[in-house]
C-alpha cells in the first residue's frame, strides 16, 4: 500500500508539473503576436529610413552611372525585406485571429501588371524575363486587393529566386467560376515527392 501511495503521489506531481508547463507555454504563445508586432515595427522604422535616403541619393546621382545602379539594388533589397517583415506580421495576425479581409471588386489584370512592374528589377537581376499574359474580357473579381497582391508578389518572387536566365509568366484568365491566376517559370522545379511536403510549416525544397 505504501508503494502504491508513493506511485500515486509521484503521478500527481508529474501531472501538476505538466499542467504548469502547458500553462506557461500557452502564456508565451499568447504573448507572441505582441512581440512580433513590436519587433516588426522596430525593423520597419529603419528600413523606411533606408528607402527614403536611398531615394534622396538617387535624385542626385547620375541616372546611368554605377552609383545609381548600386542604389537601385539597395532599394530593391530593402523593399523585399520590408515585404518579408509584413508577411511575418500578417502571420502573427492570423495566429491571433486578428486578420480581417476587405472584399471589394478588384481588377486582377491591373494587380498583376502592378506586381510585374514592382518586381521587374528582382526578376531581371538573374537574367530572367517576366511576362504578364491577361486574357480578354472582364477580369474583375470580389477579393481583398492587398492579400491578392501579396500572394502574387510571393509567388513571382519565389519563381525568380529559383530561375536563372529563363522566363516567368504571370497569367490571368477568366473561367466559368471567376478569375484564375497562374505563375509558371522555367526554373529548376522539384520532384513529386517534394511537392507533397512543400505546404508543411518550415519545409522547403533542397
Coordinates of N, CA and C in Angstrom, one line a residue:
X1 N 0.8 -1.2 0.0 CA 0.0 0.0 0.0 C 0.9 1.3 0.0
X2 N 2.0 1.2 0.8 CA 2.8 2.4 0.8 C 3.4 2.7 -0.6
X3 N 3.8 1.6 -1.3 CA 4.4 1.8 -2.6 C 3.4 2.3 -3.6
X4 N 2.1 1.9 -3.4 CA 1.0 2.4 -4.3 C 0.8 3.9 -4.0
X5 N 0.8 4.3 -2.7 CA 0.6 5.7 -2.4 C 1.7 6.5 -2.9
X6 N 3.0 6.0 -2.9 CA 4.1 6.7 -3.4 C 4.0 6.9 -4.9
X7 N 3.6 5.9 -5.6 CA 3.4 6.0 -7.0 C 2.3 7.0 -7.4
X8 N 1.2 7.0 -6.6 CA 0.1 7.9 -6.9 C 0.6 9.4 -6.6
X9 N 1.3 9.6 -5.6 CA 1.8 10.9 -5.3 C 2.8 11.4 -6.4
X10 N 3.6 10.5 -6.9 CA 4.6 10.8 -8.0 C 3.8 11.1 -9.2
X11 N 2.8 10.4 -9.5 CA 1.9 10.7 -10.7 C 1.3 12.0 -10.6
X12 N 0.8 12.4 -9.4 CA 0.1 13.6 -9.2 C 1.1 14.8 -9.4
X13 N 2.3 14.6 -8.9 CA 3.3 15.6 -9.1 C 3.7 15.8 -10.6
X14 N 3.8 14.7 -11.3 CA 4.1 14.7 -12.7 C 3.0 15.5 -13.5
X15 N 1.7 15.2 -13.2 CA 0.6 15.8 -13.8 C 0.6 17.3 -13.5
X16 N 0.9 17.7 -12.3 CA 0.9 19.1 -11.9 C 2.0 19.8 -12.6
X17 N 3.2 19.2 -12.8 CA 4.3 19.8 -13.5 C 3.9 20.0 -15.0
X18 N 3.3 19.0 -15.5 CA 2.9 19.0 -16.9 C 1.9 20.2 -17.2
X19 N 0.9 20.3 -16.2 CA -0.1 21.4 -16.3 C 0.6 22.8 -16.2
X20 N 1.6 22.9 -15.3 CA 2.3 24.2 -15.2 C 3.0 24.5 -16.5
X21 N 3.7 23.5 -17.1 CA 4.4 23.7 -18.3 C 3.4 24.1 -19.4
X22 N 2.3 23.4 -19.5 CA 1.3 23.7 -20.5 C 0.8 25.2 -20.4
X23 N 0.5 25.6 -19.1 CA 0.1 26.9 -18.9 C 1.1 28.0 -19.3
X24 N 2.4 27.7 -18.9 CA 3.5 28.6 -19.3 C 3.6 28.7 -20.8
X25 N 3.5 27.6 -21.5 CA 3.6 27.6 -23.0 C 2.5 28.4 -23.6
X26 N 1.2 28.2 -23.0 CA 0.1 28.9 -23.6 C 0.3 30.4 -23.3
X27 N 0.8 30.8 -22.2 CA 1.0 32.2 -21.9 C 2.0 32.8 -22.9
X28 N 3.1 32.1 -23.1 CA 4.2 32.5 -24.0 C 3.6 32.6 -25.4
X29 N 2.8 31.7 -25.8 CA 2.2 31.7 -27.2 C 1.3 32.9 -27.3
X30 N 0.6 33.2 -26.2 CA -0.3 34.4 -26.3 C 0.4 35.7 -26.4
X31 N 1.6 35.7 -25.9 CA 2.4 37.0 -26.0 C 3.1 37.1 -27.3
X32 N 3.2 36.0 -28.1 CA 3.9 36.0 -29.4 C 3.4 37.1 -30.3
X33 N 2.1 37.2 -30.6 CA 1.7 38.3 -31.5 C 2.1 39.7 -31.1
X34 N 2.1 40.0 -29.8 CA 2.5 41.3 -29.4 C 4.0 41.5 -29.6
X35 N 4.8 40.4 -29.3 CA 6.2 40.5 -29.6 C 6.5 40.7 -31.0
X36 N 5.9 39.9 -31.9 CA 6.1 40.0 -33.3 C 5.7 41.4 -33.9
X37 N 4.6 41.9 -33.4 CA 4.1 43.2 -33.8 C 5.1 44.3 -33.4
X38 N 5.6 44.2 -32.2 CA 6.6 45.2 -31.8 C 7.9 45.1 -32.5
X39 N 8.4 43.9 -32.7 CA 9.6 43.7 -33.4 C 9.5 44.1 -34.9
X40 N 8.3 43.8 -35.5 CA 8.1 44.3 -36.9 C 8.2 45.8 -37.0
X41 N 7.6 46.5 -36.0 CA 7.6 47.9 -36.1 C 9.0 48.4 -35.9
X42 N 9.8 47.8 -35.0 CA 11.2 48.2 -34.8 C 12.0 48.0 -36.1
X43 N 11.7 47.0 -36.8 CA 12.5 46.7 -38.0 C 12.1 47.6 -39.2
X44 N 10.8 47.9 -39.3 CA 10.3 48.7 -40.4 C 10.7 50.1 -40.3
X45 N 10.9 50.6 -39.1 CA 11.3 52.0 -39.0 C 12.6 52.3 -39.6
X46 N 13.7 51.6 -39.3 CA 15.0 51.9 -40.0 C 14.9 51.5 -41.5
X47 N 14.2 50.5 -41.9 CA 14.1 50.2 -43.3 C 13.4 51.3 -44.1
X48 N 12.4 51.9 -43.5 CA 11.7 53.0 -44.2 C 12.7 54.2 -44.3
X49 N 13.6 54.4 -43.3 CA 14.6 55.4 -43.4 C 15.6 55.1 -44.5
X50 N 16.0 53.8 -44.6 CA 16.9 53.4 -45.7 C 16.3 53.7 -47.0
X51 N 15.1 53.3 -47.2 CA 14.4 53.6 -48.5 C 14.3 55.0 -48.8
X52 N 14.0 55.8 -47.8 CA 13.9 57.3 -48.0 C 15.2 57.9 -48.4
X53 N 16.3 57.6 -47.7 CA 17.6 58.2 -48.0 C 18.1 57.6 -49.4
X54 N 17.8 56.4 -49.7 CA 18.2 55.9 -51.0 C 17.5 56.7 -52.1
X55 N 16.2 57.0 -52.0 CA 15.6 57.8 -53.0 C 16.2 59.2 -53.1
X56 N 16.5 59.8 -52.0 CA 17.2 61.1 -52.0 C 18.5 61.0 -52.7
X57 N 19.3 60.0 -52.5 CA 20.6 59.9 -53.1 C 20.4 59.6 -54.6
X58 N 19.4 58.8 -55.0 CA 19.1 58.6 -56.4 C 18.8 59.8 -57.1
X59 N 18.1 60.8 -56.5 CA 17.8 62.0 -57.1 C 19.0 62.8 -57.5
X60 N 20.1 62.7 -56.8 CA 21.3 63.4 -57.0 C 22.4 62.7 -57.8
X61 N 22.2 61.3 -58.0 CA 23.2 60.5 -58.7 C 22.9 60.5 -60.2
X62 N 24.0 60.5 -61.0 CA 23.8 60.3 -62.5 C 22.9 59.1 -62.7
X63 N 21.9 59.2 -63.5 CA 20.9 58.0 -63.7 C 21.5 56.8 -64.3
X64 N 22.6 57.0 -65.1 CA 23.1 55.8 -65.8 C 24.5 55.4 -65.2
X65 N 24.9 56.0 -64.1 CA 26.2 55.6 -63.5 C 26.1 54.4 -62.6
X66 N 27.3 54.0 -62.1 CA 27.4 52.8 -61.2 C 26.8 53.1 -59.9
X67 N 26.9 54.3 -59.4 CA 26.3 54.7 -58.1 C 24.8 54.5 -58.1
X68 N 24.1 55.0 -59.1 CA 22.7 54.8 -59.2 C 22.3 53.4 -59.3
X69 N 23.1 52.6 -60.0 CA 22.8 51.1 -60.1 C 22.9 50.5 -58.7
X70 N 23.9 50.8 -58.0 CA 24.0 50.3 -56.6 C 22.9 50.7 -55.7
X71 N 22.5 52.0 -55.8 CA 21.4 52.5 -55.0 C 20.1 51.8 -55.4
X72 N 19.9 51.5 -56.6 CA 18.7 50.8 -57.0 C 18.7 49.4 -56.5
X73 N 19.8 48.8 -56.4 CA 19.9 47.4 -55.8 C 19.6 47.5 -54.3
X74 N 20.1 48.5 -53.6 CA 19.8 48.7 -52.2 C 18.3 48.9 -52.0
X75 N 17.7 49.7 -52.8 CA 16.3 49.9 -52.7 C 15.5 48.6 -53.0
X76 N 15.9 47.9 -54.0 CA 15.2 46.6 -54.3 C 15.3 45.6 -53.1
X77 N 16.5 45.5 -52.5 CA 16.7 44.6 -51.4 C 15.9 45.0 -50.2
X78 N 16.0 46.3 -49.9 CA 15.2 46.9 -48.7 C 13.7 46.7 -48.9
X79 N 13.2 46.9 -50.1 CA 11.8 46.7 -50.4 C 11.4 45.3 -50.2
X80 N 12.3 44.3 -50.6 CA 12.0 42.9 -50.5 C 12.0 42.5 -49.0
X81 N 12.9 43.0 -48.2 CA 13.0 42.8 -46.8 C 11.8 43.3 -46.1
X82 N 11.3 44.5 -46.5 CA 10.1 45.1 -45.9 C 8.9 44.2 -46.2
X83 N 8.9 43.6 -47.4 CA 7.8 42.7 -47.7 C 7.8 41.5 -46.8
X84 N 9.0 41.0 -46.5 CA 9.1 39.8 -45.7 C 8.6 40.1 -44.2
X85 N 9.0 41.3 -43.8 CA 8.6 41.7 -42.4 C 7.1 41.8 -42.3
X86 N 6.5 42.4 -43.4 CA 5.0 42.5 -43.4 C 4.3 41.1 -43.4
X87 N 5.0 40.1 -44.1 CA 4.5 38.8 -44.2 C 4.5 38.1 -42.8
X88 N 5.6 38.3 -42.0 CA 5.6 37.8 -40.7 C 4.6 38.4 -39.8
X89 N 4.4 39.7 -39.9 CA 3.3 40.4 -39.1 C 1.9 39.8 -39.5
X90 N 1.7 39.6 -40.8 CA 0.4 39.1 -41.1 C 0.2 37.7 -40.6
X91 N 1.3 36.8 -40.6 CA 1.2 35.5 -40.0 C 0.8 35.6 -38.5
X92 N 1.4 36.5 -37.8 CA 1.1 36.7 -36.4 C -0.4 37.0 -36.2
X93 N -0.9 37.9 -37.1 CA -2.3 38.3 -37.0 C -3.2 37.1 -37.3
X94 N -2.8 36.3 -38.2 CA -3.6 35.1 -38.5 C -3.7 34.2 -37.3
X95 N -2.5 33.9 -36.7 CA -2.5 33.0 -35.5 C -3.3 33.6 -34.3
X96 N -3.3 34.9 -34.2 CA -4.0 35.6 -33.1 C -5.5 35.8 -33.5
X97 N -5.9 35.4 -34.7 CA -7.3 35.5 -35.1 C -7.7 37.0 -35.4
X98 N -6.7 37.8 -35.7 CA -7.0 39.2 -35.9 C -6.9 39.6 -37.4
X99 N -6.7 38.7 -38.3 CA -6.6 39.0 -39.7 C -8.0 39.2 -40.2
X100 N -8.3 40.4 -40.9 CA -9.5 40.7 -41.5 C -9.3 40.9 -43.0
X101 N -10.3 40.6 -43.7 CA -10.3 40.7 -45.2 C -11.2 41.8 -45.6
X102 N -10.8 42.7 -46.6 CA -11.7 43.7 -47.1 C -12.0 43.3 -48.6
X103 N -13.2 42.8 -48.7 CA -13.5 42.3 -50.1 C -14.2 43.4 -50.9
X104 N -13.8 43.5 -52.1 CA -14.3 44.6 -53.0 C -14.0 44.1 -54.4
X105 N -14.7 44.7 -55.4 CA -14.3 44.4 -56.8 C -12.9 44.8 -57.1
X106 N -12.1 43.9 -57.7 CA -10.7 44.1 -58.0 C -10.4 43.7 -59.4
X107 N -9.7 44.6 -60.1 CA -9.2 44.3 -61.5 C -7.9 43.5 -61.3
X108 N -8.0 42.1 -61.5 CA -6.9 41.3 -61.3 C -5.8 41.6 -62.3
X109 N -6.2 42.0 -63.5 CA -5.2 42.3 -64.6 C -4.3 43.5 -64.1
X110 N -4.9 44.5 -63.5 CA -4.2 45.7 -63.0 C -3.3 45.3 -61.9
X111 N -3.7 44.4 -61.0 CA -2.9 44.0 -59.9 C -1.7 43.2 -60.4
X112 N -1.9 42.3 -61.4 CA -0.8 41.5 -62.0 C 0.3 42.5 -62.6
X113 N -0.2 43.5 -63.4 CA 0.7 44.4 -64.0 C 1.5 45.2 -63.0
X114 N 0.8 45.6 -61.9 CA 1.5 46.3 -60.9 C 2.6 45.5 -60.2
X115 N 2.3 44.3 -59.9 CA 3.3 43.4 -59.3 C 4.5 43.2 -60.3
X116 N 4.2 43.0 -61.5 CA 5.2 42.8 -62.5 C 6.1 44.0 -62.6
X117 N 5.6 45.2 -62.6 CA 6.4 46.4 -62.6 C 7.3 46.5 -61.4
X118 N 6.7 46.2 -60.2 CA 7.5 46.3 -59.0 C 8.6 45.3 -58.9
X119 N 8.4 44.1 -59.4 CA 9.4 43.0 -59.3 C 10.3 42.9 -60.5
X120 N 10.1 43.8 -61.5 CA 11.0 43.7 -62.7 C 12.5 43.8 -62.3
X121 N 12.9 44.6 -61.4 CA 14.4 44.6 -61.1 C 14.8 43.3 -60.4
X122 N 14.0 42.7 -59.6 CA 14.3 41.5 -58.9 C 14.4 40.4 -60.0
X123 N 13.5 40.3 -60.9 CA 13.4 39.3 -61.9 C 14.6 39.4 -62.9
X124 N 14.8 40.7 -63.3 CA 15.9 40.9 -64.2 C 17.3 40.7 -63.7
X125 N 17.5 40.8 -62.4 CA 18.8 40.7 -61.8 C 19.4 39.3 -62.1
X126 N 18.6 38.3 -62.3 CA 19.1 37.0 -62.6 C 19.0 36.7 -64.1
X127 N 18.8 37.7 -64.9 CA 18.7 37.5 -66.3 C 17.4 36.9 -66.8
X128 N 16.3 37.0 -66.0 CA 15.0 36.5 -66.4 C 14.1 37.5 -67.0
X129 N 13.1 37.0 -67.7 CA 12.1 37.8 -68.3 C 10.8 37.5 -67.7
X130 N 10.1 38.6 -67.3 CA 8.8 38.4 -66.7 C 7.7 38.9 -67.6
X131 N 6.7 38.0 -67.9 CA 5.7 38.3 -68.9 C 4.3 38.2 -68.2
X132 N 3.5 39.2 -68.4 CA 2.1 39.1 -67.9 C 1.2 38.8 -69.1
X133 N 0.5 37.7 -69.1 CA -0.5 37.4 -70.1 C -1.9 37.4 -69.5
X134 N -2.6 38.4 -69.9 CA -4.0 38.6 -69.4 C -5.0 38.3 -70.5
X135 N -6.0 37.4 -70.2 CA -6.9 37.1 -71.2 C -7.9 38.2 -71.5
X136 N -8.7 38.0 -72.5 CA -9.7 39.0 -72.9 C -10.9 39.1 -71.9
X137 N -11.7 40.1 -72.0 CA -12.9 40.2 -71.2 C -12.6 40.8 -69.8
X138 N -13.7 40.8 -69.0 CA -13.6 41.4 -67.7 C -12.9 40.5 -66.7
X139 N -11.8 40.9 -66.1 CA -11.1 40.2 -65.2 C -11.2 40.7 -63.8
X140 N -12.4 41.2 -63.4 CA -12.7 41.7 -62.1 C -13.3 40.6 -61.2
X141 N -12.9 40.6 -60.0 CA -13.4 39.6 -59.1 C -13.5 40.2 -57.7
X142 N -14.4 39.7 -56.9 CA -14.5 40.2 -55.5 C -13.5 39.6 -54.6
X143 N -12.5 40.3 -54.1 CA -11.5 39.8 -53.2 C -10.8 40.9 -52.5
X144 N -9.8 40.5 -51.6 CA -9.1 41.5 -50.9 C -7.9 41.9 -51.7
X145 N -7.8 43.1 -52.2 CA -6.7 43.5 -53.1 C -5.3 43.4 -52.5
X146 N -5.2 43.8 -51.3 CA -3.9 43.7 -50.6 C -3.4 42.3 -50.5
X147 N -4.3 41.4 -50.1 CA -3.9 40.0 -50.0 C -3.6 39.3 -51.3
X148 N -4.4 39.7 -52.3 CA -4.1 39.1 -53.7 C -2.7 39.6 -54.1
X149 N -2.5 40.9 -54.0 CA -1.2 41.4 -54.4 C 0.0 40.8 -53.6
X150 N -0.2 40.5 -52.3 CA 0.8 39.9 -51.5 C 1.1 38.5 -52.0
X151 N 0.0 37.7 -52.4 CA 0.2 36.4 -52.9 C 1.0 36.4 -54.2
X152 N 0.7 37.3 -55.1 CA 1.4 37.3 -56.4 C 2.8 37.7 -56.2
X153 N 3.1 38.7 -55.3 CA 4.5 39.1 -55.0 C 5.3 37.9 -54.5
X154 N 4.7 37.1 -53.6 CA 5.4 36.0 -53.1 C 5.6 34.9 -54.1
X155 N 4.6 34.6 -55.0 CA 4.8 33.6 -56.0 C 5.8 34.0 -57.1
X156 N 5.7 35.2 -57.5 CA 6.7 35.7 -58.6 C 8.1 35.8 -58.0
X157 N 8.2 36.3 -56.8 CA 9.5 36.4 -56.1 C 10.1 35.1 -55.9
X158 N 9.3 34.1 -55.5 CA 9.8 32.7 -55.4 C 10.3 32.1 -56.7
X159 N 9.5 32.4 -57.8 CA 9.9 31.9 -59.1 C 11.2 32.5 -59.5
X160 N 11.4 33.8 -59.3 CA 12.6 34.5 -59.7 C 13.8 33.9 -58.9
X161 N 13.6 33.5 -57.7 CA 14.7 33.0 -56.8 C 15.3 31.7 -57.4
X162 N 14.4 30.9 -58.0 CA 14.9 29.6 -58.5 C 15.0 29.5 -60.0
X163 N 15.0 30.6 -60.7 CA 15.1 30.7 -62.1 C 16.3 31.5 -62.5
X164 N 17.1 31.0 -63.4 CA 18.3 31.7 -64.0 C 18.1 31.8 -65.5
X165 N 18.2 33.1 -66.0 CA 18.1 33.3 -67.4 C 17.0 32.6 -68.1
X166 N 15.8 32.7 -67.5 CA 14.6 32.0 -68.0 C 13.5 32.9 -68.1
X167 N 12.3 32.3 -68.1 CA 11.1 33.1 -68.3 C 10.1 32.8 -67.1
X168 N 9.5 33.9 -66.6 CA 8.4 33.7 -65.6 C 7.2 34.3 -66.2
X169 N 6.1 33.6 -66.1 CA 4.9 34.0 -66.7 C 3.8 34.2 -65.6
X170 N 3.1 35.3 -65.7 CA 2.0 35.6 -64.8 C 0.8 35.7 -65.6
X171 N 0.0 34.6 -65.6 CA -1.2 34.5 -66.5 C -2.5 34.8 -65.7
X172 N -3.4 35.6 -66.3 CA -4.6 35.9 -65.7 C -5.7 35.6 -66.7
X173 N -6.6 34.7 -66.4 CA -7.7 34.3 -67.3 C -9.0 34.2 -66.6
X174 N -10.1 34.4 -67.3 CA -11.4 34.2 -66.8 C -11.9 32.8 -67.1
X175 N -12.5 32.2 -66.1 CA -13.1 30.8 -66.3 C -14.5 30.9 -65.8
X176 N -15.2 29.7 -65.8 CA -16.6 29.7 -65.5 C -16.9 30.1 -64.1
X177 N -16.0 30.1 -63.2 CA -16.3 30.3 -61.8 C -15.7 31.7 -61.3
X178 N -14.9 32.3 -62.1 CA -14.3 33.6 -61.7 C -13.0 33.9 -62.5
X179 N -12.0 34.2 -61.8 CA -10.7 34.6 -62.5 C -9.6 33.6 -61.9
X180 N -8.8 33.1 -62.8 CA -7.7 32.2 -62.5 C -6.4 32.9 -62.7
X181 N -5.5 32.7 -61.7 CA -4.2 33.3 -61.8 C -3.1 32.2 -61.7
X182 N -2.2 32.1 -62.6 CA -1.2 31.1 -62.6 C 0.2 31.7 -62.8
X183 N 1.1 31.3 -62.0 CA 2.5 31.7 -62.1 C 3.4 30.5 -62.5
X184 N 4.0 30.6 -63.7 CA 4.9 29.5 -64.1 C 6.3 30.0 -64.4
X185 N 7.2 29.1 -64.4 CA 8.6 29.5 -64.6 C 9.4 28.4 -65.3
X186 N 10.6 28.7 -65.8 CA 11.4 27.7 -66.4 C 12.6 27.4 -65.5
X187 N 12.4 27.5 -64.2 CA 13.4 27.2 -63.2 C 13.7 25.7 -62.9
X188 N 14.3 25.5 -61.8 CA 14.8 24.1 -61.5 C 13.7 23.1 -61.2
X189 N 12.5 23.6 -60.7 CA 11.4 22.8 -60.4 C 11.7 21.9 -59.2
X190 N 10.8 20.9 -59.0 CA 11.0 19.9 -57.9 C 10.3 18.7 -58.2
X191 N 10.7 17.6 -57.6 CA 10.1 16.3 -57.9 C 8.7 16.1 -57.1
X192 N 7.9 15.2 -57.6 CA 6.6 15.0 -56.9 C 6.6 14.7 -55.4
X193 N 7.7 14.0 -55.0 CA 7.8 13.7 -53.6 C 8.0 14.9 -52.8
X194 N 8.8 15.9 -53.3 CA 9.0 17.1 -52.6 C 7.7 18.0 -52.6
X195 N 6.9 17.9 -53.6 CA 5.7 18.7 -53.7 C 4.7 18.3 -52.6
X196 N 4.7 17.1 -52.1 CA 3.8 16.7 -51.1 C 4.2 17.3 -49.7
X197 N 5.4 17.7 -49.6 CA 5.9 18.3 -48.3 C 6.0 19.8 -48.3
X198 N 5.8 20.4 -49.4 CA 6.1 21.9 -49.5 C 5.2 22.7 -48.7
X199 N 3.9 22.3 -48.6 CA 2.9 23.1 -47.9 C 3.0 22.9 -46.3
X200 N 3.9 22.1 -45.9 CA 4.1 21.9 -44.4 C 4.9 23.1 -43.8
X201 N 4.6 23.4 -42.6 CA 5.4 24.5 -42.0 C 6.9 24.3 -42.0
X202 N 7.7 25.3 -42.3 CA 9.1 25.3 -42.2 C 9.8 24.3 -43.1
X203 N 9.1 23.9 -44.2 CA 9.6 22.9 -45.2 C 9.9 23.6 -46.5
X204 N 11.0 23.4 -47.1 CA 11.3 24.0 -48.4 C 12.1 22.9 -49.2
X205 N 12.1 23.1 -50.5 CA 12.8 22.1 -51.4 C 14.3 22.3 -51.2
X206 N 15.1 21.2 -51.2 CA 16.5 21.3 -51.1 C 17.2 22.1 -52.2

